[in-house]
Amino acid sequence: MNLNYNIKLAIFRGKTIWLLLGLGVILYAFYILKVSPALTYDAKPNTVEIILFVSQRILIGILFFLAIININKLPLKESWIAWIIFTGLIARIILIPSSPILEDDFYRYLWDGAVTANEFNPYVLSPLQVQQHNPEVPEKILKLSDQSREIINKINHPKIKTLYPAMAQIVFAISYYLFPFSITGWKLIMLLGDLVLLFFLIRILRELKLPVSFVAIYWLNPIILHEYFNTGHYDLFALLFVAISFYYFLRDENVTASITLALAVGFKLWPVILFPFYLRRLSNQKLKLLSSIFAFSVFLVIIFIPVFRAGIDENFGFIKYAANWINNAGFYSILKESINLFTTTFKIYYVCDDCVARWITIGLMTITVLWLIRKPANDNRELADKILIAVAIMFLISPTQFPWYFSWLVLPLVFSPKFSLLMYVFLIPLYHLNFLGGYFIYIQHIPVILLFLYELKKGSGFGFFNPDQIALKT
């Protein structure tokens, strides 16, 4: 009797929290739609308004977290999968017309798209050169500047040439063709890409024999909803091609997997760390190994031809980003300050603290990947877990930990959930309070890092995400 009662109670709690999460993300989307015009950079929101906004993000993040750690209690019925997909889709549609909150990256997307669509190399000229009517600027580009209205004037770091790779430029150009200089049109294109990504996430979960309900880790994730469909960050397309690549790799279509991974790198550079894991599995199959390396290399070179042709100077975006960018970094900030303390104490003035810190992080990342691939994964689930660990460590030690960079982790979290990393959903919104004090950076990252290390030592999930646990079907 008690056993039956406990089962029914678990089922009731599972259903209730997932009903609340579905309704919660929709209400959150309506909230963002309503308040977003007052929270743009142009609107200059005050501290109270920002704190209220962050509080709402934390609340929906906590609700999401509580639902996900109870995901194994969700009945595996088509009606619940439909609820997850429906509520996530409605939230996305509501967010599309919202104004990007405290964000301006999208202005460069729109400008780059216009330049590329008009058959100019976007890596040649910086927005500042266009604004200053530099003699090198073609007349057609100057006319585009006039047509863009205020867009080109709102691009951040206008002196720096674009740092978005060629595949991103293609999607930006498509957006310009269909919806010139429109952030709403850009988000519509992102929605199409997201639906394709959803399809492949479900296919991968089935390949891995995991519950389809795990797709909620991505589809109902408040960080994903906000960073893609409010602020419009394009990282979604990198995730899309990583998912496509991983799907084909699981099906042993290695050349296709390598090509689509190269395309993913053509959006963001970070997916390159997956390639060693692909090659490790093929280490005893020389022909497949060589064909994968050849396909990946050829497509990567082709993708970066426009970058190479533009030449390198002091305003080259990729180098500026790699050498100078630091933002919201927890571990990296501690590392850099430790190096600074050491060099100051021993009066070693000729050492570049930032340079040393960056080389150390590169070394740590290299060691991590080599350690993870020292032995081939026993099965696809173990492979997914290794990939998650690599991406997680890359994010945790990175000099730049923008909230939308967390979305890189969300993809492998779908296949290998970890309690620690999911905490970011309600911690990383504190990013918008960093202006109140640097300690908010450490509040975001230190709990996650400590718990992540504990999970690596003791085993992931604390029992919440046992993939072999069959959800109750009622």
Tab-separated table of C-alpha atoms in Angstrom:
chain	number	residue	atom	x	y	z
A	1	MET	CA	0.000	0.000	0.000
A	2	ASN	CA	2.754	2.453	0.965
A	3	LEU	CA	4.739	1.522	-2.147
A	4	ASN	CA	1.753	2.220	-4.416
A	5	TYR	CA	1.108	5.492	-2.620
A	6	ASN	CA	4.729	6.594	-3.020
A	7	ILE	CA	4.653	5.731	-6.723
A	8	LYS	CA	1.458	7.704	-7.261
A	9	LEU	CA	2.887	10.630	-5.283
A	10	ALA	CA	6.073	10.603	-7.392
A	11	ILE	CA	3.995	10.566	-10.570
A	12	PHE	CA	1.850	13.455	-9.327
A	13	ARG	CA	4.895	15.540	-8.385
A	14	GLY	CA	6.545	14.819	-11.708
A	15	LYS	CA	3.487	15.852	-13.683
A	16	THR	CA	2.903	18.955	-11.580
A	17	ILE	CA	6.413	20.372	-11.889
A	18	TRP	CA	6.487	19.769	-15.638
A	19	LEU	CA	3.134	21.440	-16.067
A	20	LEU	CA	4.471	24.388	-14.087
A	21	LEU	CA	7.679	24.530	-16.158
A	22	GLY	CA	5.764	24.564	-19.444
A	23	LEU	CA	3.510	27.341	-18.232
A	24	GLY	CA	6.465	29.075	-16.603
A	25	VAL	CA	8.528	29.431	-19.779
A	26	ILE	CA	5.494	30.841	-21.604
A	27	LEU	CA	4.841	33.374	-18.830
A	28	TYR	CA	8.547	34.213	-18.769
A	29	ALA	CA	8.435	34.852	-22.527
A	30	PHE	CA	5.464	37.195	-22.101
A	31	TYR	CA	7.323	38.978	-19.294
A	32	ILE	CA	10.383	39.512	-21.498
A	33	LEU	CA	8.195	40.701	-24.381
A	34	LYS	CA	6.601	43.290	-22.105
A	35	VAL	CA	9.675	44.652	-20.310
A	36	SER	CA	12.283	44.338	-23.066
A	37	PRO	CA	11.774	47.805	-24.637
A	38	ALA	CA	12.726	49.373	-21.304
A	39	LEU	CA	15.819	47.164	-20.899
A	40	THR	CA	17.715	47.852	-24.112
A	41	TYR	CA	20.983	49.771	-24.127
A	42	ASP	CA	19.181	52.671	-25.798
A	43	ALA	CA	16.639	52.796	-22.960
A	44	LYS	CA	19.399	52.990	-20.329
A	45	PRO	CA	17.654	50.923	-17.612
A	46	ASN	CA	18.389	51.753	-13.990
A	47	THR	CA	19.817	49.394	-11.399
A	48	VAL	CA	16.427	48.439	-9.916
A	49	GLU	CA	15.045	47.487	-13.327
A	50	ILE	CA	18.076	45.324	-14.043
A	51	ILE	CA	17.862	43.600	-10.646
A	52	LEU	CA	14.168	42.800	-11.193
A	53	PHE	CA	14.979	41.400	-14.638
A	54	VAL	CA	17.781	39.232	-13.253
A	55	SER	CA	15.496	38.038	-10.443
A	56	GLN	CA	12.946	36.796	-12.945
A	57	ARG	CA	15.653	34.938	-14.858
A	58	ILE	CA	16.854	33.305	-11.644
A	59	LEU	CA	13.325	32.235	-10.698
A	60	ILE	CA	12.594	30.571	-14.046
A	61	GLY	CA	16.063	29.020	-13.881
A	62	ILE	CA	15.314	27.468	-10.489
A	63	LEU	CA	11.994	26.103	-11.750
A	64	PHE	CA	13.754	24.592	-14.766
A	65	PHE	CA	16.450	23.081	-12.541
A	66	LEU	CA	13.899	21.484	-10.219
A	67	ALA	CA	12.022	20.023	-13.181
A	68	ILE	CA	15.154	18.609	-14.797
A	69	ILE	CA	16.436	16.894	-11.657
A	70	ASN	CA	13.038	15.179	-11.554
A	71	ILE	CA	13.091	14.277	-15.230
A	72	ASN	CA	13.185	10.540	-14.566
A	73	LYS	CA	9.821	10.873	-12.823
A	74	LEU	CA	8.177	12.236	-15.972
A	75	PRO	CA	5.999	9.576	-17.618
A	76	LEU	CA	7.332	8.526	-21.020
A	77	LYS	CA	4.198	9.318	-22.934
A	78	GLU	CA	3.827	11.097	-26.263
A	79	SER	CA	1.510	13.624	-24.633
A	80	TRP	CA	4.306	14.814	-22.320
A	81	ILE	CA	6.824	15.040	-25.154
A	82	ALA	CA	4.226	17.058	-27.076
A	83	TRP	CA	3.804	19.327	-24.029
A	84	ILE	CA	7.554	19.956	-23.896
A	85	ILE	CA	7.761	20.747	-27.609
A	86	PHE	CA	4.581	22.834	-27.668
A	87	THR	CA	5.423	25.053	-24.700
A	88	GLY	CA	9.011	25.554	-25.866
A	89	LEU	CA	7.813	26.509	-29.341
A	90	ILE	CA	5.208	28.956	-28.033
A	91	ALA	CA	7.828	30.598	-25.801
A	92	ARG	CA	10.126	31.025	-28.804
A	93	ILE	CA	7.394	32.565	-30.947
A	94	ILE	CA	6.484	35.021	-28.176
A	95	LEU	CA	10.122	36.069	-27.758
A	96	ILE	CA	10.815	36.709	-31.453
A	97	PRO	CA	9.373	40.273	-31.525
A	98	SER	CA	10.952	41.185	-28.161
A	99	SER	CA	13.691	43.821	-28.024
A	100	PRO	CA	17.189	42.468	-27.250
A	101	ILE	CA	17.872	43.148	-23.569
A	102	LEU	CA	21.245	44.660	-22.648
A	103	GLU	CA	22.763	43.346	-25.864
A	104	ASP	CA	24.085	44.781	-29.126
A	105	ASP	CA	25.987	41.977	-30.897
A	106	PHE	CA	23.134	41.595	-33.361
A	107	TYR	CA	23.934	44.942	-34.967
A	108	ARG	CA	27.138	43.477	-36.387
A	109	TYR	CA	25.241	40.388	-37.585
A	110	LEU	CA	22.885	42.618	-39.546
A	111	TRP	CA	25.700	44.744	-40.942
A	112	ASP	CA	27.902	41.763	-41.859
A	113	GLY	CA	24.926	40.170	-43.596
A	114	ALA	CA	24.375	43.258	-45.725
A	115	VAL	CA	28.057	43.453	-46.698
A	116	THR	CA	28.271	39.747	-47.554
A	117	ALA	CA	24.960	39.724	-49.441
A	118	ASN	CA	26.268	42.546	-51.628
A	119	GLU	CA	29.280	40.414	-52.574
A	120	PHE	CA	31.924	42.142	-50.469
A	121	ASN	CA	34.368	40.369	-48.196
A	122	PRO	CA	33.216	41.230	-44.627
A	123	TYR	CA	36.750	40.746	-43.255
A	124	VAL	CA	38.313	43.565	-45.275
A	125	LEU	CA	36.790	46.689	-43.739
A	126	SER	CA	35.887	47.558	-40.164
A	127	PRO	CA	32.620	49.399	-39.411
A	128	LEU	CA	34.688	52.381	-38.254
A	129	GLN	CA	36.355	52.674	-41.664
A	130	VAL	CA	32.907	52.846	-43.250
A	131	GLN	CA	31.661	55.386	-40.714
A	132	GLN	CA	34.685	57.586	-41.394
A	133	HIS	CA	34.214	57.300	-45.176
A	134	ASN	CA	37.701	55.884	-45.591
A	135	PRO	CA	38.896	56.244	-49.237
A	136	GLU	CA	39.188	52.432	-49.436
A	137	VAL	CA	35.446	52.017	-48.855
A	138	PRO	CA	33.475	51.328	-52.068
A	139	GLU	CA	30.551	53.587	-52.862
A	140	LYS	CA	28.111	50.700	-52.626
A	141	ILE	CA	29.189	50.019	-49.022
A	142	LEU	CA	28.655	53.673	-48.147
A	143	LYS	CA	25.131	53.460	-49.559
A	144	LEU	CA	24.534	50.349	-47.458
A	145	SER	CA	25.645	52.343	-44.440
A	146	ASP	CA	23.018	54.972	-45.197
A	147	GLN	CA	20.352	52.297	-45.721
A	148	SER	CA	21.201	50.654	-42.402
A	149	ARG	CA	20.091	53.824	-40.601
A	150	GLU	CA	21.552	53.667	-37.099
A	151	ILE	CA	22.643	50.024	-37.223
A	152	ILE	CA	26.253	50.603	-38.247
A	153	ASN	CA	26.608	53.342	-35.616
A	154	LYS	CA	25.545	50.935	-32.835
A	155	ILE	CA	28.046	48.176	-33.593
A	156	ASN	CA	30.269	47.522	-30.584
A	157	HIS	CA	34.040	47.689	-31.042
A	158	PRO	CA	33.644	49.290	-34.499
A	159	LYS	CA	37.407	49.577	-34.993
A	160	ILE	CA	37.729	45.782	-35.042
A	161	LYS	CA	36.981	43.831	-38.207
A	162	THR	CA	34.392	41.103	-37.911
A	163	LEU	CA	35.395	37.940	-36.065
A	164	TYR	CA	32.473	35.780	-37.174
A	165	PRO	CA	33.556	32.898	-39.459
A	166	ALA	CA	32.332	32.374	-43.021
A	167	MET	CA	29.417	30.034	-42.319
A	168	ALA	CA	27.988	32.647	-39.974
A	169	GLN	CA	28.389	35.241	-42.721
A	170	ILE	CA	26.370	33.074	-45.104
A	171	VAL	CA	23.472	32.871	-42.654
A	172	PHE	CA	23.717	36.608	-41.951
A	173	ALA	CA	23.538	37.220	-45.718
A	174	ILE	CA	20.451	35.004	-46.059
A	175	SER	CA	18.825	37.027	-43.301
A	176	TYR	CA	19.626	40.237	-45.193
A	177	TYR	CA	18.206	38.845	-48.445
A	178	LEU	CA	14.934	37.888	-46.765
A	179	PHE	CA	14.629	40.552	-44.064
A	180	PRO	CA	17.053	43.467	-44.633
A	181	PHE	CA	18.395	44.916	-41.375
A	182	SER	CA	15.667	43.195	-39.323
A	183	ILE	CA	16.404	41.578	-35.966
A	184	THR	CA	12.909	40.042	-35.980
A	185	GLY	CA	13.572	38.480	-39.382
A	186	TRP	CA	16.904	37.191	-38.096
A	187	LYS	CA	15.153	35.474	-35.185
A	188	LEU	CA	12.672	33.845	-37.581
A	189	ILE	CA	15.597	32.276	-39.426
A	190	MET	CA	16.989	31.135	-36.085
A	191	LEU	CA	13.649	29.507	-35.274
A	192	LEU	CA	13.838	27.450	-38.461
A	193	GLY	CA	17.346	26.342	-37.532
A	194	ASP	CA	16.181	25.507	-34.015
A	195	LEU	CA	13.402	23.261	-35.296
A	196	VAL	CA	15.941	21.338	-37.356
A	197	LEU	CA	18.163	21.105	-34.280
A	198	LEU	CA	15.230	19.744	-32.261
A	199	PHE	CA	14.732	17.028	-34.890
A	200	PHE	CA	18.365	15.922	-34.666
A	201	LEU	CA	18.407	16.041	-30.851
A	202	ILE	CA	15.504	13.601	-30.778
A	203	ARG	CA	17.225	11.366	-33.347
A	204	ILE	CA	20.428	11.342	-31.270
A	205	LEU	CA	18.545	10.504	-28.066
A	206	ARG	CA	16.992	7.528	-29.848
A	207	GLU	CA	20.400	6.435	-31.164
A	208	LEU	CA	21.737	6.568	-27.604
A	209	LYS	CA	18.618	4.812	-26.268
A	210	LEU	CA	17.929	7.693	-23.901
A	211	PRO	CA	14.476	9.036	-22.972
A	212	VAL	CA	13.212	11.549	-25.539
A	213	SER	CA	12.123	13.698	-22.592
A	214	PHE	CA	15.806	14.636	-22.148
A	215	VAL	CA	15.318	16.993	-25.099
A	216	ALA	CA	13.732	19.375	-22.560
A	217	ILE	CA	17.230	20.105	-21.229
A	218	TYR	CA	17.680	22.090	-24.418
A	219	TRP	CA	14.170	22.898	-25.614
A	220	LEU	CA	12.832	24.391	-22.359
A	221	ASN	CA	16.137	25.806	-21.155
A	222	PRO	CA	15.631	29.458	-20.126
A	223	ILE	CA	19.190	30.371	-21.149
A	224	ILE	CA	18.590	29.004	-24.642
A	225	LEU	CA	15.254	30.778	-24.900
A	226	HIS	CA	16.664	34.104	-23.778
A	227	GLU	CA	20.063	34.151	-25.468
A	228	TYR	CA	18.751	32.971	-28.829
A	229	PHE	CA	15.249	34.352	-29.106
A	230	ASN	CA	15.545	37.561	-27.133
A	231	THR	CA	19.134	38.670	-27.691
A	232	GLY	CA	19.504	36.821	-31.005
A	233	HIS	CA	22.946	35.234	-30.599
A	234	TYR	CA	23.836	33.124	-33.584
A	235	ASP	CA	25.606	30.307	-31.672
A	236	LEU	CA	22.496	28.214	-32.319
A	237	PHE	CA	23.782	27.372	-35.800
A	238	ALA	CA	27.054	26.019	-34.438
A	239	LEU	CA	25.021	23.738	-32.162
A	240	LEU	CA	22.881	22.672	-35.109
A	241	PHE	CA	25.833	21.468	-37.157
A	242	VAL	CA	27.505	19.874	-34.127
A	243	ALA	CA	24.297	17.900	-33.554
A	244	ILE	CA	24.108	16.873	-37.222
A	245	SER	CA	27.761	15.838	-37.143
A	246	PHE	CA	27.375	13.828	-33.934
A	247	TYR	CA	24.283	12.085	-35.286
A	248	TYR	CA	26.090	10.922	-38.411
A	249	PHE	CA	29.128	9.924	-36.379
A	250	LEU	CA	26.943	7.698	-34.211
A	251	ARG	CA	25.704	6.079	-37.429
A	252	ASP	CA	29.301	5.499	-38.611
A	253	GLU	CA	28.946	7.918	-41.521
A	254	ASN	CA	32.361	9.341	-40.734
A	255	VAL	CA	33.010	11.529	-43.772
A	256	THR	CA	29.614	13.200	-43.453
A	257	ALA	CA	30.265	13.685	-39.745
A	258	SER	CA	33.655	15.262	-40.460
A	259	ILE	CA	32.281	17.612	-43.123
A	260	THR	CA	29.412	18.809	-40.951
A	261	LEU	CA	31.791	19.276	-38.015
A	262	ALA	CA	33.958	21.467	-40.244
A	263	LEU	CA	30.822	23.459	-41.086
A	264	ALA	CA	30.148	23.832	-37.350
A	265	VAL	CA	33.674	25.240	-36.910
A	266	GLY	CA	32.732	27.613	-39.722
A	267	PHE	CA	30.240	29.151	-37.288
A	268	LYS	CA	32.229	29.028	-34.038
A	269	LEU	CA	35.744	27.701	-33.508
A	270	TRP	CA	35.063	25.660	-30.353
A	271	PRO	CA	33.580	22.521	-32.045
A	272	VAL	CA	37.077	21.668	-33.298
A	273	ILE	CA	37.713	19.986	-29.932
A	274	LEU	CA	35.274	17.212	-30.921
A	275	PHE	CA	37.439	16.078	-33.837
A	276	PRO	CA	40.070	14.250	-31.726
A	277	PHE	CA	37.255	12.150	-30.242
A	278	TYR	CA	36.105	11.225	-33.738
A	279	LEU	CA	39.618	10.299	-34.800
A	280	ARG	CA	40.248	8.219	-31.672
A	281	ARG	CA	37.401	5.900	-32.555
A	282	LEU	CA	38.811	5.481	-36.064
A	283	SER	CA	42.414	4.946	-34.949
A	284	ASN	CA	42.318	1.280	-36.008
A	285	GLN	CA	40.584	1.987	-39.313
A	286	LYS	CA	43.248	3.763	-41.341
A	287	LEU	CA	41.221	4.410	-44.486
A	288	LYS	CA	38.282	5.906	-42.563
A	289	LEU	CA	40.723	7.888	-40.437
A	290	LEU	CA	42.499	9.403	-43.430
A	291	SER	CA	39.277	10.121	-45.322
A	292	SER	CA	37.829	11.889	-42.263
A	293	ILE	CA	40.955	13.999	-41.796
A	294	PHE	CA	40.995	14.876	-45.499
A	295	ALA	CA	37.295	15.850	-45.609
A	296	PHE	CA	37.516	17.920	-42.426
A	297	SER	CA	40.699	19.698	-43.525
A	298	VAL	CA	39.546	20.505	-47.058
A	299	PHE	CA	36.225	21.979	-45.940
A	300	LEU	CA	37.890	23.927	-43.144
A	301	VAL	CA	40.399	25.495	-45.541
A	302	ILE	CA	37.632	26.401	-48.006
A	303	ILE	CA	35.540	27.972	-45.249
A	304	PHE	CA	38.406	30.204	-44.099
A	305	ILE	CA	39.576	31.331	-47.545
A	306	PRO	CA	37.748	34.720	-47.220
A	307	VAL	CA	39.548	35.312	-43.917
A	308	PHE	CA	42.962	34.492	-45.399
A	309	ARG	CA	42.328	36.667	-48.442
A	310	ALA	CA	41.454	39.706	-46.324
A	311	GLY	CA	44.906	39.804	-44.759
A	312	ILE	CA	45.954	40.362	-41.164
A	313	ASP	CA	46.493	43.694	-39.441
A	314	GLU	CA	46.217	45.207	-35.965
A	315	ASN	CA	42.399	45.236	-36.189
A	316	PHE	CA	42.033	41.611	-37.296
A	317	GLY	CA	39.043	40.373	-35.308
A	318	PHE	CA	40.129	36.788	-34.652
A	319	ILE	CA	43.502	37.802	-33.214
A	320	LYS	CA	42.021	40.635	-31.148
A	321	TYR	CA	39.530	38.232	-29.607
A	322	ALA	CA	42.042	35.457	-28.915
A	323	ALA	CA	44.647	37.788	-27.431
A	324	ASN	CA	42.647	40.381	-25.524
A	325	TRP	CA	39.076	39.376	-24.682
A	326	ILE	CA	38.281	38.729	-21.025
A	327	ASN	CA	34.720	38.755	-19.734
A	328	ASN	CA	32.886	37.148	-16.814
A	329	ALA	CA	35.722	34.669	-16.312
A	330	GLY	CA	35.846	32.909	-12.944
A	331	PHE	CA	38.751	30.437	-13.069
A	332	TYR	CA	40.704	32.500	-15.591
A	333	SER	CA	40.501	35.662	-13.479
A	334	ILE	CA	41.840	33.783	-10.442
A	335	LEU	CA	44.609	32.282	-12.566
A	336	LYS	CA	45.624	35.637	-14.030
A	337	GLU	CA	45.593	37.370	-10.643
A	338	SER	CA	47.687	34.544	-9.174
A	339	ILE	CA	50.269	34.958	-11.909
A	340	ASN	CA	50.242	38.718	-11.349
A	341	LEU	CA	50.762	38.217	-7.602
A	342	PHE	CA	53.672	35.864	-8.275
A	343	THR	CA	55.387	38.152	-10.809
A	344	THR	CA	54.866	41.219	-8.597
A	345	THR	CA	56.140	39.474	-5.476
A	346	PHE	CA	59.321	38.299	-7.183
A	347	LYS	CA	59.618	41.471	-9.287
A	348	ILE	CA	59.425	39.662	-12.621
A	349	TYR	CA	58.301	42.649	-14.653
A	350	TYR	CA	59.022	41.346	-18.135
A	351	VAL	CA	56.290	38.672	-18.017
A	352	CYS	CA	52.898	39.222	-19.647
A	353	ASP	CA	50.458	37.867	-17.026
A	354	ASP	CA	47.582	37.610	-19.484
A	355	CYS	CA	49.736	35.819	-22.072
A	356	VAL	CA	50.952	33.263	-19.543
A	357	ALA	CA	47.394	32.675	-18.303
A	358	ARG	CA	46.162	32.086	-21.853
A	359	TRP	CA	48.948	29.624	-22.610
A	360	ILE	CA	48.206	27.770	-19.375
A	361	THR	CA	44.507	27.446	-20.318
A	362	ILE	CA	45.491	26.159	-23.768
A	363	GLY	CA	47.803	23.649	-22.100
A	364	LEU	CA	45.087	22.524	-19.683
A	365	MET	CA	42.646	22.066	-22.529
A	366	THR	CA	45.162	20.068	-24.546
A	367	ILE	CA	45.947	17.830	-21.588
A	368	THR	CA	42.231	17.324	-20.936
A	369	VAL	CA	41.522	16.181	-24.488
A	370	LEU	CA	44.585	13.913	-24.600
A	371	TRP	CA	43.599	12.373	-21.262
A	372	LEU	CA	40.021	11.764	-22.397
A	373	ILE	CA	41.050	10.126	-25.687
A	374	ARG	CA	43.859	8.022	-24.235
A	375	LYS	CA	41.393	5.141	-24.331
A	376	PRO	CA	38.529	4.782	-26.795
A	377	ALA	CA	35.032	5.118	-25.339
A	378	ASN	CA	33.384	1.796	-24.550
A	379	ASP	CA	30.079	2.910	-26.043
A	380	ASN	CA	28.315	5.952	-27.451
A	381	ARG	CA	27.048	7.109	-24.064
A	382	GLU	CA	30.568	7.157	-22.678
A	383	LEU	CA	31.668	9.062	-25.781
A	384	ALA	CA	28.934	11.643	-25.163
A	385	ASP	CA	30.052	11.974	-21.541
A	386	LYS	CA	33.682	12.511	-22.573
A	387	ILE	CA	32.664	15.175	-25.069
A	388	LEU	CA	30.625	16.925	-22.371
A	389	ILE	CA	33.608	16.923	-20.001
A	390	ALA	CA	35.854	18.416	-22.687
A	391	VAL	CA	33.376	21.158	-23.615
A	392	ALA	CA	32.664	21.861	-19.944
A	393	ILE	CA	36.336	22.281	-19.037
A	394	MET	CA	36.855	24.473	-22.105
A	395	PHE	CA	34.039	26.725	-20.905
A	396	LEU	CA	35.058	26.680	-17.231
A	397	ILE	CA	38.652	27.783	-17.875
A	398	SER	CA	37.909	30.157	-20.754
A	399	PRO	CA	38.790	33.878	-20.525
A	400	THR	CA	35.314	34.631	-21.884
A	401	GLN	CA	32.240	33.161	-20.203
A	402	PHE	CA	29.355	35.098	-21.669
A	403	PRO	CA	25.922	33.687	-20.762
A	404	TRP	CA	25.270	32.603	-24.356
A	405	TYR	CA	28.527	30.604	-24.337
A	406	PHE	CA	26.862	28.360	-21.780
A	407	SER	CA	24.627	27.209	-24.642
A	408	TRP	CA	27.628	25.265	-25.959
A	409	LEU	CA	27.328	23.067	-22.880
A	410	VAL	CA	23.596	22.568	-23.205
A	411	LEU	CA	23.907	20.382	-26.293
A	412	PRO	CA	26.067	17.639	-24.675
A	413	LEU	CA	24.100	18.050	-21.429
A	414	VAL	CA	21.067	16.671	-23.270
A	415	PHE	CA	22.909	13.367	-23.675
A	416	SER	CA	24.911	13.390	-20.440
A	417	PRO	CA	23.228	15.605	-17.803
A	418	LYS	CA	25.275	16.830	-14.881
A	419	PHE	CA	23.813	18.404	-11.766
A	420	SER	CA	26.662	20.899	-11.413
A	421	LEU	CA	26.540	22.340	-14.922
A	422	LEU	CA	22.762	22.645	-14.872
A	423	MET	CA	23.139	25.040	-11.936
A	424	TYR	CA	24.331	27.643	-14.424
A	425	VAL	CA	20.736	28.074	-15.552
A	426	PHE	CA	19.961	30.060	-12.397
A	427	LEU	CA	23.491	31.308	-11.640
A	428	ILE	CA	24.704	32.769	-14.930
A	429	PRO	CA	21.943	35.420	-15.127
A	430	LEU	CA	23.954	37.149	-12.377
A	431	TYR	CA	26.251	38.206	-15.229
A	432	HIS	CA	24.062	41.282	-15.620
A	433	LEU	CA	24.888	42.306	-12.044
A	434	ASN	CA	28.665	42.246	-12.525
A	435	PHE	CA	28.616	46.041	-12.691
A	436	LEU	CA	27.636	46.062	-8.992
A	437	GLY	CA	30.743	44.143	-7.945
A	438	GLY	CA	33.281	41.662	-9.290
A	439	TYR	CA	32.248	39.086	-6.685
A	440	PHE	CA	29.175	38.251	-8.786
A	441	ILE	CA	31.531	36.582	-11.256
A	442	TYR	CA	32.699	34.152	-8.586
A	443	ILE	CA	29.170	33.507	-7.311
A	444	GLN	CA	28.299	32.337	-10.824
A	445	HIS	CA	31.254	30.017	-11.331
A	446	ILE	CA	32.863	28.784	-8.103
A	447	PRO	CA	29.905	26.608	-6.903
A	448	VAL	CA	29.670	25.013	-10.341
A	449	ILE	CA	33.407	24.339	-10.597
A	450	LEU	CA	33.591	22.748	-7.135
A	451	LEU	CA	30.532	20.572	-7.677
A	452	PHE	CA	31.691	19.623	-11.185
A	453	LEU	CA	35.025	18.405	-9.797
A	454	TYR	CA	33.148	16.427	-7.151
A	455	GLU	CA	30.975	14.843	-9.820
A	456	LEU	CA	34.008	13.852	-11.854
A	457	LYS	CA	35.442	12.163	-8.791
A	458	LYS	CA	32.292	10.474	-7.478
A	459	GLY	CA	30.251	9.952	-10.628
A	460	SER	CA	27.853	12.265	-12.410
A	461	GLY	CA	24.314	13.155	-11.623
A	462	PHE	CA	23.981	12.171	-7.938
A	463	GLY	CA	21.479	9.567	-9.158
A	464	PHE	CA	19.166	12.108	-10.756
A	465	PHE	CA	20.095	11.191	-14.329
A	466	ASN	CA	20.423	7.451	-14.479
A	467	PRO	CA	19.769	6.810	-18.181
A	468	ASP	CA	18.882	3.193	-17.498
A	469	GLN	CA	16.127	4.153	-15.063
A	470	ILE	CA	12.822	3.633	-16.823
A	471	ALA	CA	10.373	6.449	-16.214
A	472	LEU	CA	7.011	5.512	-14.813
A	473	LYS	CA	4.387	5.055	-17.508
A	474	THR	CA	0.891	5.963	-16.446
